[in-house]
Tab-separated table of C-alpha atoms in Angstrom:
chain	number	residue	atom	x	y	z
A	46	MET	CA	-38.396	9.927	-2.807
A	47	ASN	CA	-37.334	11.743	0.390
A	48	ALA	CA	-34.684	14.426	0.595
A	49	ARG	CA	-31.910	12.274	2.022
A	50	LEU	CA	-32.219	9.603	-0.660
A	51	SER	CA	-32.561	12.264	-3.348
A	52	LEU	CA	-29.248	13.723	-2.266
A	53	LEU	CA	-27.673	10.257	-2.426
A	54	VAL	CA	-28.940	9.630	-5.961
A	55	ALA	CA	-27.688	13.057	-7.027
A	56	ALA	CA	-24.264	12.275	-5.572
A	57	LEU	CA	-24.132	8.977	-7.457
A	58	ALA	CA	-24.857	10.801	-10.704
A	59	LEU	CA	-21.722	12.865	-10.188
A	60	PHE	CA	-19.422	9.846	-10.251
A	61	PRO	CA	-17.494	9.747	-13.552
A	62	ARG	CA	-18.507	7.079	-16.034
A	63	GLN	CA	-15.313	7.337	-18.084
A	64	VAL	CA	-11.879	6.577	-16.685
A	65	SER	CA	-8.822	8.454	-17.861
A	66	ALA	CA	-5.930	6.484	-19.316
A	67	ASP	CA	-3.582	7.503	-16.493
A	68	GLU	CA	-5.976	6.581	-13.686
A	69	PRO	CA	-3.997	4.617	-11.100
A	70	THR	CA	-5.178	1.043	-10.589
A	71	ARG	CA	-4.359	-1.298	-7.758
A	72	LEU	CA	-5.558	-4.586	-6.303
A	73	ALA	CA	-8.323	-4.051	-3.744
A	74	ARG	CA	-7.592	-5.438	-0.304
A	75	SER	CA	-11.027	-4.737	1.116
A	76	ALA	CA	-14.620	-4.611	-0.080
A	77	ARG	CA	-16.783	-1.683	0.983
A	78	PHE	CA	-20.518	-1.118	0.991
A	79	ASP	CA	-22.572	1.690	2.536
A	80	ILE	CA	-26.012	1.603	4.123
A	81	LEU	CA	-28.003	4.836	4.295
A	82	ALA	CA	-31.462	5.255	5.817
A	83	SER	CA	-34.143	7.631	4.631
A	84	ALA	CA	-35.367	10.406	6.907
A	85	SER	CA	-38.483	8.374	7.748
A	86	VAL	CA	-36.352	5.528	9.135
A	87	LYS	CA	-34.449	8.163	11.118
A	88	ALA	CA	-31.708	5.953	12.554
A	89	LEU	CA	-30.022	2.552	12.349
A	90	GLY	CA	-28.706	0.952	15.510
A	91	ARG	CA	-27.571	-2.202	17.333
A	92	GLU	CA	-25.081	-2.918	14.550
A	93	ARG	CA	-22.937	-6.038	14.820
A	94	PRO	CA	-20.855	-8.351	12.615
A	95	VAL	CA	-22.533	-11.684	11.926
A	96	GLU	CA	-20.075	-13.456	9.616
A	97	GLY	CA	-16.536	-12.874	8.394
A	98	ALA	CA	-14.505	-9.942	9.680
A	99	PRO	CA	-16.393	-6.766	8.736
A	100	THR	CA	-15.775	-3.407	10.382
A	101	ILE	CA	-18.864	-1.226	10.799
A	102	ALA	CA	-18.488	2.528	11.197
A	103	ARG	CA	-20.589	5.647	10.973
A	104	MET	CA	-20.157	7.909	7.951
A	105	HIS	CA	-17.976	10.626	9.455
A	106	TRP	CA	-18.230	12.736	6.280
A	107	LEU	CA	-21.961	13.266	6.784
A	108	PRO	CA	-23.292	16.134	8.940
A	109	GLU	CA	-23.275	14.967	12.541
A	110	ALA	CA	-27.069	15.006	12.798
A	111	GLU	CA	-27.329	12.504	9.888
A	112	ARG	CA	-24.695	10.024	11.025
A	113	PRO	CA	-27.062	7.815	13.061
A	114	GLY	CA	-28.803	6.974	9.778
A	115	GLY	CA	-25.909	5.243	8.040
A	116	TYR	CA	-23.019	2.812	8.141
A	117	THR	CA	-19.979	2.177	6.017
A	118	VAL	CA	-18.813	-1.441	6.131
A	119	GLU	CA	-15.501	-2.941	4.982
A	120	PHE	CA	-14.132	-6.464	5.087
A	121	PRO	CA	-10.868	-8.003	3.826
A	122	ILE	CA	-10.745	-9.668	0.416
A	123	ASP	CA	-8.208	-10.870	-2.138
A	124	HIS	CA	-8.350	-11.951	-5.784
A	125	ARG	CA	-7.917	-15.648	-5.143
A	126	GLY	CA	-11.460	-16.491	-4.069
A	127	TRP	CA	-14.800	-15.281	-2.726
A	128	HIS	CA	-14.986	-13.888	0.815
A	129	ARG	CA	-18.251	-13.823	2.720
A	130	ALA	CA	-19.337	-11.252	5.281
A	131	ALA	CA	-22.570	-10.377	7.017
A	132	VAL	CA	-23.696	-7.511	9.256
A	133	ALA	CA	-26.857	-6.919	11.271
A	134	PHE	CA	-28.625	-3.757	12.381
A	135	VAL	CA	-32.059	-2.591	13.481
A	136	PRO	CA	-33.920	0.318	11.827
A	137	GLU	CA	-35.640	2.663	14.250
A	138	HIS	CA	-38.722	3.211	12.044
A	139	SER	CA	-40.153	1.783	8.842
A	140	GLY	CA	-39.062	3.222	5.513
A	141	GLU	CA	-36.399	2.905	2.835
A	142	ILE	CA	-32.650	2.324	3.015
A	143	VAL	CA	-30.077	2.349	0.240
A	144	VAL	CA	-27.463	-0.408	-0.043
A	145	ARG	CA	-24.531	0.879	-2.088
A	146	LEU	CA	-21.769	-1.470	-3.307
A	147	MET	CA	-18.475	0.338	-3.740
A	148	GLY	CA	-14.753	-0.156	-3.170
A	149	PRO	CA	-12.068	1.291	-0.903
A	150	TRP	CA	-11.410	5.025	-0.732
A	151	GLU	CA	-7.657	5.376	-1.105
A	152	GLN	CA	-5.834	8.267	-2.737
A	153	SER	CA	-2.785	7.806	-4.942
A	154	ARG	CA	-2.252	11.547	-4.667
A	155	PRO	CA	-4.446	14.376	-3.384
A	156	GLY	CA	-7.760	14.354	-5.230
A	157	VAL	CA	-7.054	11.175	-7.255
A	158	LEU	CA	-8.378	7.818	-6.056
A	159	TYR	CA	-7.043	4.410	-6.874
A	160	ARG	CA	-9.355	2.339	-9.050
A	161	GLU	CA	-9.711	-0.731	-6.813
A	162	GLU	CA	-12.364	-2.939	-8.369
A	163	VAL	CA	-14.470	-5.300	-6.267
A	164	LEU	CA	-16.606	-8.201	-7.532
A	165	TRP	CA	-19.903	-8.937	-5.734
A	166	ASP	CA	-22.230	-11.931	-5.784
A	167	GLU	CA	-24.959	-13.808	-3.887
A	168	ILE	CA	-26.217	-10.859	-1.848
A	169	GLN	CA	-28.959	-11.914	0.541
A	170	VAL	CA	-30.987	-9.948	3.067
A	171	GLU	CA	-32.895	-11.268	6.075
A	172	GLY	CA	-35.649	-9.155	7.596
A	173	THR	CA	-36.656	-7.763	4.213
A	174	GLU	CA	-36.029	-8.491	0.519
A	175	ILE	CA	-33.412	-7.450	-2.001
A	176	ALA	CA	-33.947	-7.970	-5.735
A	177	ASN	CA	-31.511	-9.656	-8.127
A	178	GLY	CA	-28.870	-10.242	-5.455
A	179	GLY	CA	-27.126	-12.709	-7.759
A	180	PHE	CA	-27.023	-10.238	-10.685
A	181	GLU	CA	-28.437	-12.832	-13.058
A	182	ALA	CA	-31.117	-10.567	-14.556
A	183	THR	CA	-30.053	-7.767	-16.861
A	184	GLY	CA	-31.358	-4.205	-16.870
A	185	GLY	CA	-31.864	-1.795	-19.727
A	186	LYS	CA	-28.248	-2.356	-20.791
A	187	PRO	CA	-26.514	-5.762	-20.909
A	188	THR	CA	-23.849	-4.464	-18.522
A	189	LEU	CA	-26.311	-3.096	-15.938
A	190	PRO	CA	-27.966	-5.569	-13.553
A	191	ARG	CA	-31.707	-5.179	-13.212
A	192	ASP	CA	-32.991	-3.508	-10.016
A	193	TRP	CA	-29.637	-1.812	-9.427
A	194	SER	CA	-28.701	1.766	-10.300
A	195	GLY	CA	-25.308	3.358	-10.768
A	196	SER	CA	-22.367	2.820	-13.094
A	197	GLY	CA	-21.045	-0.542	-11.955
A	198	ASP	CA	-21.058	-3.525	-14.316
A	199	ARG	CA	-22.736	-6.928	-14.617
A	200	ILE	CA	-20.077	-9.482	-15.565
A	201	VAL	CA	-20.308	-12.972	-17.061
A	202	GLN	CA	-18.229	-15.477	-15.125
A	203	THR	CA	-15.011	-16.837	-16.590
A	204	ARG	CA	-13.087	-20.035	-16.003
A	205	ASP	CA	-10.536	-18.123	-13.942
A	206	VAL	CA	-13.176	-16.225	-11.948
A	207	PRO	CA	-16.331	-18.309	-11.572
A	208	ALA	CA	-19.400	-16.794	-9.927
A	209	ALA	CA	-20.130	-17.553	-6.287
A	210	GLN	CA	-23.515	-18.758	-7.565
A	211	GLY	CA	-25.188	-18.682	-10.955
A	212	ALA	CA	-23.214	-17.346	-13.919
A	213	HIS	CA	-22.899	-13.597	-13.283
A	214	TYR	CA	-21.588	-11.143	-10.706
A	215	ALA	CA	-21.230	-7.387	-10.373
A	216	ARG	CA	-18.148	-5.194	-10.520
A	217	THR	CA	-17.800	-1.845	-8.758
A	218	TRP	CA	-15.224	0.530	-7.372
A	219	HIS	CA	-15.530	3.693	-5.323
A	220	ASN	CA	-16.348	5.949	-8.259
A	221	ARG	CA	-18.547	3.379	-10.020
A	222	PRO	CA	-20.966	2.012	-7.428
A	223	LEU	CA	-24.205	0.063	-7.679
A	224	SER	CA	-27.148	0.877	-5.412
A	225	GLN	CA	-30.521	-0.573	-4.551
A	226	THR	CA	-33.277	0.851	-2.369
A	227	ILE	CA	-35.035	-1.643	-0.082
A	228	HIS	CA	-37.864	-1.316	2.423
A	229	VAL	CA	-37.336	-2.075	6.121
A	230	GLN	CA	-39.692	-2.280	9.110
A	231	GLY	CA	-39.052	-0.367	12.279
A	232	GLY	CA	-37.676	-2.539	15.092
A	233	ARG	CA	-37.222	-5.582	12.851
A	234	PRO	CA	-33.564	-6.730	12.631
A	235	VAL	CA	-31.945	-6.775	9.174
A	236	ILE	CA	-29.001	-8.977	8.178
A	237	ILE	CA	-27.129	-8.315	4.937
A	238	ARG	CA	-24.937	-11.145	3.629
A	239	LEU	CA	-22.522	-10.593	0.740
A	240	ASN	CA	-19.774	-12.353	-1.191
A	241	ALA	CA	-16.914	-10.301	-2.595
A	242	ARG	CA	-13.486	-10.708	-4.099
A	243	ALA	CA	-10.904	-8.382	-5.637
A	244	SER	CA	-10.939	-7.944	-9.388
A	245	ARG	CA	-7.517	-8.710	-10.749
A	246	PRO	CA	-6.061	-5.592	-12.443
A	247	ALA	CA	-4.759	-5.918	-15.973
A	248	GLY	CA	-1.068	-6.746	-16.007
A	249	LEU	CA	-0.973	-8.103	-12.447
A	250	VAL	CA	1.893	-10.593	-12.266
A	251	GLU	CA	1.744	-13.330	-9.669
A	252	MET	CA	5.087	-13.707	-7.976
A	253	LYS	CA	6.753	-17.094	-8.091
A	254	ARG	CA	6.674	-18.838	-4.722
A	255	ILE	CA	10.149	-19.764	-3.456
A	256	VAL	CA	10.396	-23.358	-2.353
A	257	GLY	CA	12.948	-24.104	0.359
A	258	LYS	CA	15.238	-21.900	2.427
A	259	SER	CA	18.566	-22.208	0.652
A	260	THR	CA	18.419	-19.218	-1.703
A	261	GLY	CA	20.984	-16.436	-1.673
A	262	ALA	CA	18.513	-14.256	0.181
A	263	HIS	CA	17.973	-16.881	2.895
A	264	ARG	CA	21.703	-17.310	3.374
A	265	ALA	CA	22.316	-13.553	3.417
A	266	ALA	CA	19.516	-12.872	5.902
A	267	ARG	CA	21.429	-14.779	8.596
A	268	HIS	CA	23.967	-11.934	8.618
A	269	PHE	CA	21.359	-9.170	9.010
A	270	LEU	CA	19.732	-10.001	12.333
A	271	ARG	CA	20.791	-7.179	14.675
A	272	GLY	CA	21.848	-3.915	13.108
A	273	ALA	CA	22.735	-0.311	13.862
A	274	ASN	CA	21.790	2.594	11.594
A	275	LEU	CA	24.505	5.190	10.905
A	276	GLY	CA	22.025	7.986	10.288
A	277	ASN	CA	22.396	11.763	10.048
A	278	ASP	CA	25.730	11.586	8.268
A	279	LEU	CA	26.126	10.743	4.583
A	280	GLU	CA	22.493	11.538	3.720
A	281	VAL	CA	22.710	15.157	4.972
A	282	PRO	CA	22.519	17.694	2.109
A	283	PRO	CA	25.678	19.774	1.534
A	284	GLY	CA	25.683	22.982	3.528
A	285	GLU	CA	23.278	21.785	6.233
A	286	THR	CA	24.504	21.541	9.807
A	287	TRP	CA	22.627	18.618	11.379
A	288	SER	CA	25.150	15.938	10.450
A	289	VAL	CA	26.801	13.570	12.924
A	290	HIS	CA	30.108	12.233	11.666
A	291	HIS	CA	30.596	8.481	12.122
A	292	THR	CA	34.127	7.110	12.404
A	293	THR	CA	35.739	3.719	12.039
A	294	ALA	CA	36.034	3.657	15.843
A	295	ASP	CA	32.216	3.759	16.033
A	296	LEU	CA	32.068	0.604	13.931
A	297	ALA	CA	34.450	-1.255	16.224
A	298	ARG	CA	32.230	-0.368	19.198
A	299	ILE	CA	29.106	-1.480	17.303
A	300	LYS	CA	30.743	-4.846	16.658
A	301	ALA	CA	31.802	-5.149	20.299
A	302	GLU	CA	28.211	-4.567	21.425
A	303	GLY	CA	27.104	-7.662	19.529
A	304	PHE	CA	25.624	-6.149	16.391
A	305	ASP	CA	26.101	-8.103	13.180
A	306	HIS	CA	25.512	-5.359	10.577
A	307	ILE	CA	25.343	-1.640	9.917
A	308	ARG	CA	23.096	0.326	7.592
A	309	ILE	CA	24.503	3.450	5.987
A	310	PRO	CA	21.899	5.963	4.742
A	311	ILE	CA	23.373	7.878	1.792
A	312	GLY	CA	22.207	10.944	-0.134
A	313	TRP	CA	23.837	10.062	-3.454
A	314	HIS	CA	21.474	12.397	-5.299
A	315	HIS	CA	23.129	15.402	-3.640
A	316	GLU	CA	26.476	14.393	-5.136
A	317	THR	CA	25.693	13.800	-8.806
A	318	GLY	CA	26.533	15.863	-11.847
A	319	PRO	CA	24.101	16.908	-14.587
A	320	ALA	CA	21.993	14.687	-16.829
A	321	PRO	CA	22.186	12.355	-18.582
A	322	GLU	CA	25.185	10.759	-16.826
A	323	PHE	CA	24.435	12.007	-13.284
A	324	ARG	CA	28.045	11.230	-12.471
A	325	ILE	CA	28.713	10.702	-8.734
A	326	ARG	CA	31.646	12.723	-7.428
A	327	PRO	CA	34.679	10.433	-6.831
A	328	GLU	CA	35.378	12.217	-3.524
A	329	PHE	CA	31.973	11.187	-2.246
A	330	PHE	CA	32.534	7.577	-3.245
A	331	GLY	CA	35.690	7.822	-1.135
A	332	ARG	CA	33.713	8.872	1.958
A	333	VAL	CA	31.318	5.961	1.499
A	334	ASP	CA	34.162	3.522	0.854
A	335	GLU	CA	35.749	4.432	4.172
A	336	LEU	CA	32.744	3.243	6.179
A	337	VAL	CA	31.964	0.278	3.917
A	338	HIS	CA	35.485	-1.123	4.088
A	339	ALA	CA	35.813	-0.460	7.818
A	340	GLY	CA	32.549	-2.264	8.522
A	341	LEU	CA	33.426	-5.254	6.371
A	342	GLY	CA	36.898	-5.314	7.897
A	343	ASP	CA	35.384	-5.496	11.395
A	344	GLY	CA	33.291	-8.484	10.388
A	345	LEU	CA	30.041	-6.532	10.033
A	346	ALA	CA	27.661	-6.951	7.141
A	347	VAL	CA	26.862	-3.604	5.505
A	348	ILE	CA	23.770	-2.154	3.810
A	349	ILE	CA	24.034	0.987	1.675
A	350	ASN	CA	20.986	2.731	0.260
A	351	ILE	CA	19.553	5.852	-1.359
A	352	HIS	CA	18.126	7.945	1.465
A	353	HIS	CA	15.823	10.980	1.585
A	354	PHE	CA	15.584	11.309	-2.213
A	355	ASN	CA	12.543	13.551	-1.812
A	356	GLU	CA	12.764	14.949	-5.327
A	357	PHE	CA	12.315	11.398	-6.622
A	358	THR	CA	9.410	10.447	-4.344
A	359	THR	CA	7.657	13.694	-5.316
A	360	ASP	CA	8.104	13.133	-9.055
A	361	PRO	CA	9.274	9.585	-9.859
A	362	LYS	CA	8.661	9.950	-13.588
A	363	GLU	CA	10.965	12.960	-13.838
A	364	ARG	CA	13.667	11.598	-11.529
A	365	THR	CA	13.797	7.919	-12.550
A	366	PRO	CA	16.742	8.465	-14.949
A	367	GLN	CA	18.785	9.882	-12.053
A	368	PHE	CA	17.688	7.050	-9.725
A	369	LEU	CA	18.733	4.386	-12.244
A	370	ALA	CA	21.999	6.148	-13.126
A	371	ILE	CA	22.954	6.195	-9.445
A	372	TRP	CA	22.406	2.452	-9.135
A	373	ASP	CA	24.335	1.806	-12.339
A	374	GLN	CA	27.343	3.494	-10.781
A	375	ILE	CA	26.975	1.948	-7.313
A	376	ALA	CA	26.687	-1.539	-8.814
A	377	ALA	CA	29.738	-1.068	-11.002
A	378	HIS	CA	31.804	0.496	-8.184
A	379	TYR	CA	31.122	-2.262	-5.625
A	380	ALA	CA	30.878	-5.284	-7.925
A	381	ARG	CA	34.058	-6.843	-6.499
A	382	GLU	CA	33.213	-6.325	-2.820
A	383	PRO	CA	32.469	-9.314	-0.549
A	384	LYS	CA	28.925	-10.659	-0.295
A	385	GLY	CA	28.589	-9.034	3.122
A	386	LEU	CA	27.769	-5.777	1.341
A	387	ALA	CA	24.089	-5.396	0.379
A	388	PHE	CA	22.149	-2.721	-1.502
A	389	GLU	CA	18.853	-1.183	-0.376
A	390	LEU	CA	17.193	0.459	-3.366
A	391	LEU	CA	15.307	3.278	-1.621
A	392	ASN	CA	14.514	4.226	1.937
A	393	GLU	CA	10.790	4.613	2.649
A	394	PRO	CA	9.131	5.413	-0.699
A	395	LYS	CA	6.317	7.881	-0.080
A	396	ASP	CA	4.072	10.486	-1.698
A	397	THR	CA	3.818	9.875	-5.468
A	398	ALA	CA	6.283	6.966	-5.235
A	399	THR	CA	3.541	4.470	-4.421
A	400	THR	CA	4.096	0.728	-4.383
A	401	GLU	CA	2.484	0.402	-7.824
A	402	VAL	CA	4.693	3.152	-9.228
A	403	MET	CA	7.822	1.633	-7.688
A	404	ASN	CA	7.228	-1.939	-8.899
A	405	PRO	CA	8.482	-1.385	-12.495
A	406	ILE	CA	11.187	1.049	-11.345
A	407	TYR	CA	12.497	-1.524	-8.879
A	408	ALA	CA	12.462	-4.196	-11.590
A	409	GLU	CA	14.518	-2.012	-13.923
A	410	ALA	CA	16.991	-1.065	-11.179
A	411	ILE	CA	17.463	-4.740	-10.293
A	412	ARG	CA	17.968	-5.636	-13.950
A	413	ARG	CA	20.691	-2.984	-14.257
A	414	ILE	CA	22.416	-3.999	-11.034
A	415	ARG	CA	22.508	-7.620	-12.169
A	416	ARG	CA	24.490	-6.645	-15.286
A	417	PHE	CA	27.400	-5.721	-13.010
A	418	ASP	CA	26.706	-7.812	-9.937
A	419	PRO	CA	24.641	-11.005	-10.433
A	420	ASP	CA	24.929	-12.235	-6.833
A	421	ARG	CA	24.542	-9.112	-4.681
A	422	THR	CA	21.799	-9.175	-2.015
A	423	ILE	CA	19.271	-6.409	-2.631
A	424	PHE	CA	16.827	-5.030	-0.055
A	425	LEU	CA	13.685	-3.217	-1.157
A	426	GLY	CA	10.375	-2.274	0.394
A	427	PRO	CA	6.847	-1.146	-0.445
A	428	GLY	CA	5.466	2.382	-0.505
A	429	ARG	CA	3.905	4.426	2.276
A	430	TRP	CA	7.197	4.580	4.130
A	431	ASN	CA	7.821	0.828	3.752
A	432	GLY	CA	4.449	0.137	5.358
A	433	VAL	CA	3.607	-3.494	6.055
A	434	GLY	CA	0.068	-2.915	4.781
A	435	GLU	CA	1.484	-2.319	1.294
A	436	LEU	CA	3.035	-5.779	0.910
A	437	GLU	CA	0.008	-7.091	-0.999
A	438	SER	CA	0.749	-4.572	-3.773
A	439	LEU	CA	4.502	-5.240	-4.015
A	440	ARG	CA	5.531	-7.179	-7.129
A	441	LEU	CA	9.082	-8.494	-7.336
A	442	PRO	CA	10.932	-9.857	-10.371
A	443	ASP	CA	11.999	-13.487	-10.501
A	444	ASP	CA	15.199	-13.092	-8.470
A	445	GLU	CA	16.101	-15.246	-5.467
A	446	ASN	CA	18.463	-12.774	-3.799
A	447	LEU	CA	15.951	-10.085	-2.816
A	448	ILE	CA	14.964	-9.293	0.774
A	449	VAL	CA	11.839	-7.255	1.486
A	450	THR	CA	12.080	-4.670	4.245
A	451	VAL	CA	9.214	-3.070	6.184
A	452	HIS	CA	9.459	-0.308	8.779
A	453	ASN	CA	7.514	-0.353	12.028
A	454	TYR	CA	7.622	2.344	14.715
A	455	ASP	CA	4.981	1.053	17.119
A	456	PRO	CA	4.423	2.079	19.856
A	457	PHE	CA	4.931	5.470	18.168
A	458	TYR	CA	4.971	7.679	21.265
A	459	PHE	CA	7.704	5.485	22.723
A	460	THR	CA	9.901	5.210	19.640
A	461	HIS	CA	9.527	8.910	18.735
A	462	GLN	CA	9.563	10.452	22.198
A	463	GLY	CA	11.479	13.699	22.202
A	464	SER	CA	11.371	14.131	18.427
A	465	THR	CA	10.672	17.638	17.190
A	466	TRP	CA	9.362	16.759	13.717
A	467	SER	CA	6.442	14.405	14.453
A	468	GLY	CA	3.915	16.555	16.304
A	469	PRO	CA	3.405	18.000	19.760
A	470	ASP	CA	2.553	14.690	21.484
A	471	THR	CA	6.037	13.256	20.927
A	472	LYS	CA	7.632	16.048	22.919
A	473	VAL	CA	6.856	14.010	26.035
A	474	THR	CA	9.924	12.051	27.143
A	475	GLY	CA	10.663	9.453	29.784
A	476	ILE	CA	8.102	6.988	28.368
A	477	VAL	CA	8.912	3.398	29.356
A	478	PHE	CA	7.803	0.399	27.316
A	479	PRO	CA	6.068	-1.798	28.356
A	480	GLY	CA	4.238	0.695	30.529
């Protein structure tokens, strides 16, 4: 075995075989496999997608001199069925390559990867041969497919998840791959075809599909079409000087300009007393009431939220009691307000407050709000700053008056031009869009 493949096998041996109880798990949204050539093959080239929607990239983590000898390939999947993809490439010289089945590399926090399991089946190769591509034959252990090495599993099909062909398939994730070494001929094109689907994590709850467009959320959404954000005011921590005070006259002008709603970012967490009550100061409720009532009085719909609760997004487990206590009090305080007032549970969850972490916290907050206010419209969004790519992981309770919010700032250099907090490139101003 040559040096490059020896290093690969050694790296595979370092992957943990046991998974800790608190390892974060999420539904995979893409399947990943790597292709690595031996030193005798030297390089792989003329790569192209053949079937499906795979992306083919060089392994940027390898030393630059070794990158021509490998690819990392990803293609979109879900847990509802098998997805097929195929890629082609041409080896420069004859020799061995390793095909390694993995899963996405995504961190839940620095140094800790999500366990995103991928199922594989009916792997075929043109231009050479691969053994046991259907995972029907067992290896030394019943859970290890013959001809494959690593710590992935061989799985017997179930009624809910039938095999793409035969009666078995393989299961891997980033830290538990399966690999096989195959021989290729220099200059002879190779096509690798694979079937993959996401393995459904334990406890995954399928959301109930809403039929029709007459729910409370649908009716409420008609009043939240064009809004203005009253930022840099009630979310500013006490003692800091970057606040901009908004007045009731501002709201009248917003209405006159044709807006139909306002959003009021609020730093409630700066205004609470000690645990366990986390009582919100009445004076602060008064400041919020002034803008809420003025907006509703001007015929504007109003959204109030929890904004910039960084202590919570850094440590949700520690700060969840405060988060829930705040919503208990907000729900009770505004229970008698008109339906034009809506709640947004948290602005842009980030850091440790991932979508998976927020799902049960959101469900509990909604349950508590409904004790005081059964009909209030509630906005909520996924993690990674309300990123649209996180929607697949968002799980909502069975409640027909919820509206999901996502945040989009594209094109970034246009929307953030002149900002001082987002890097040197956004200092450029005068950018026109389109342009």
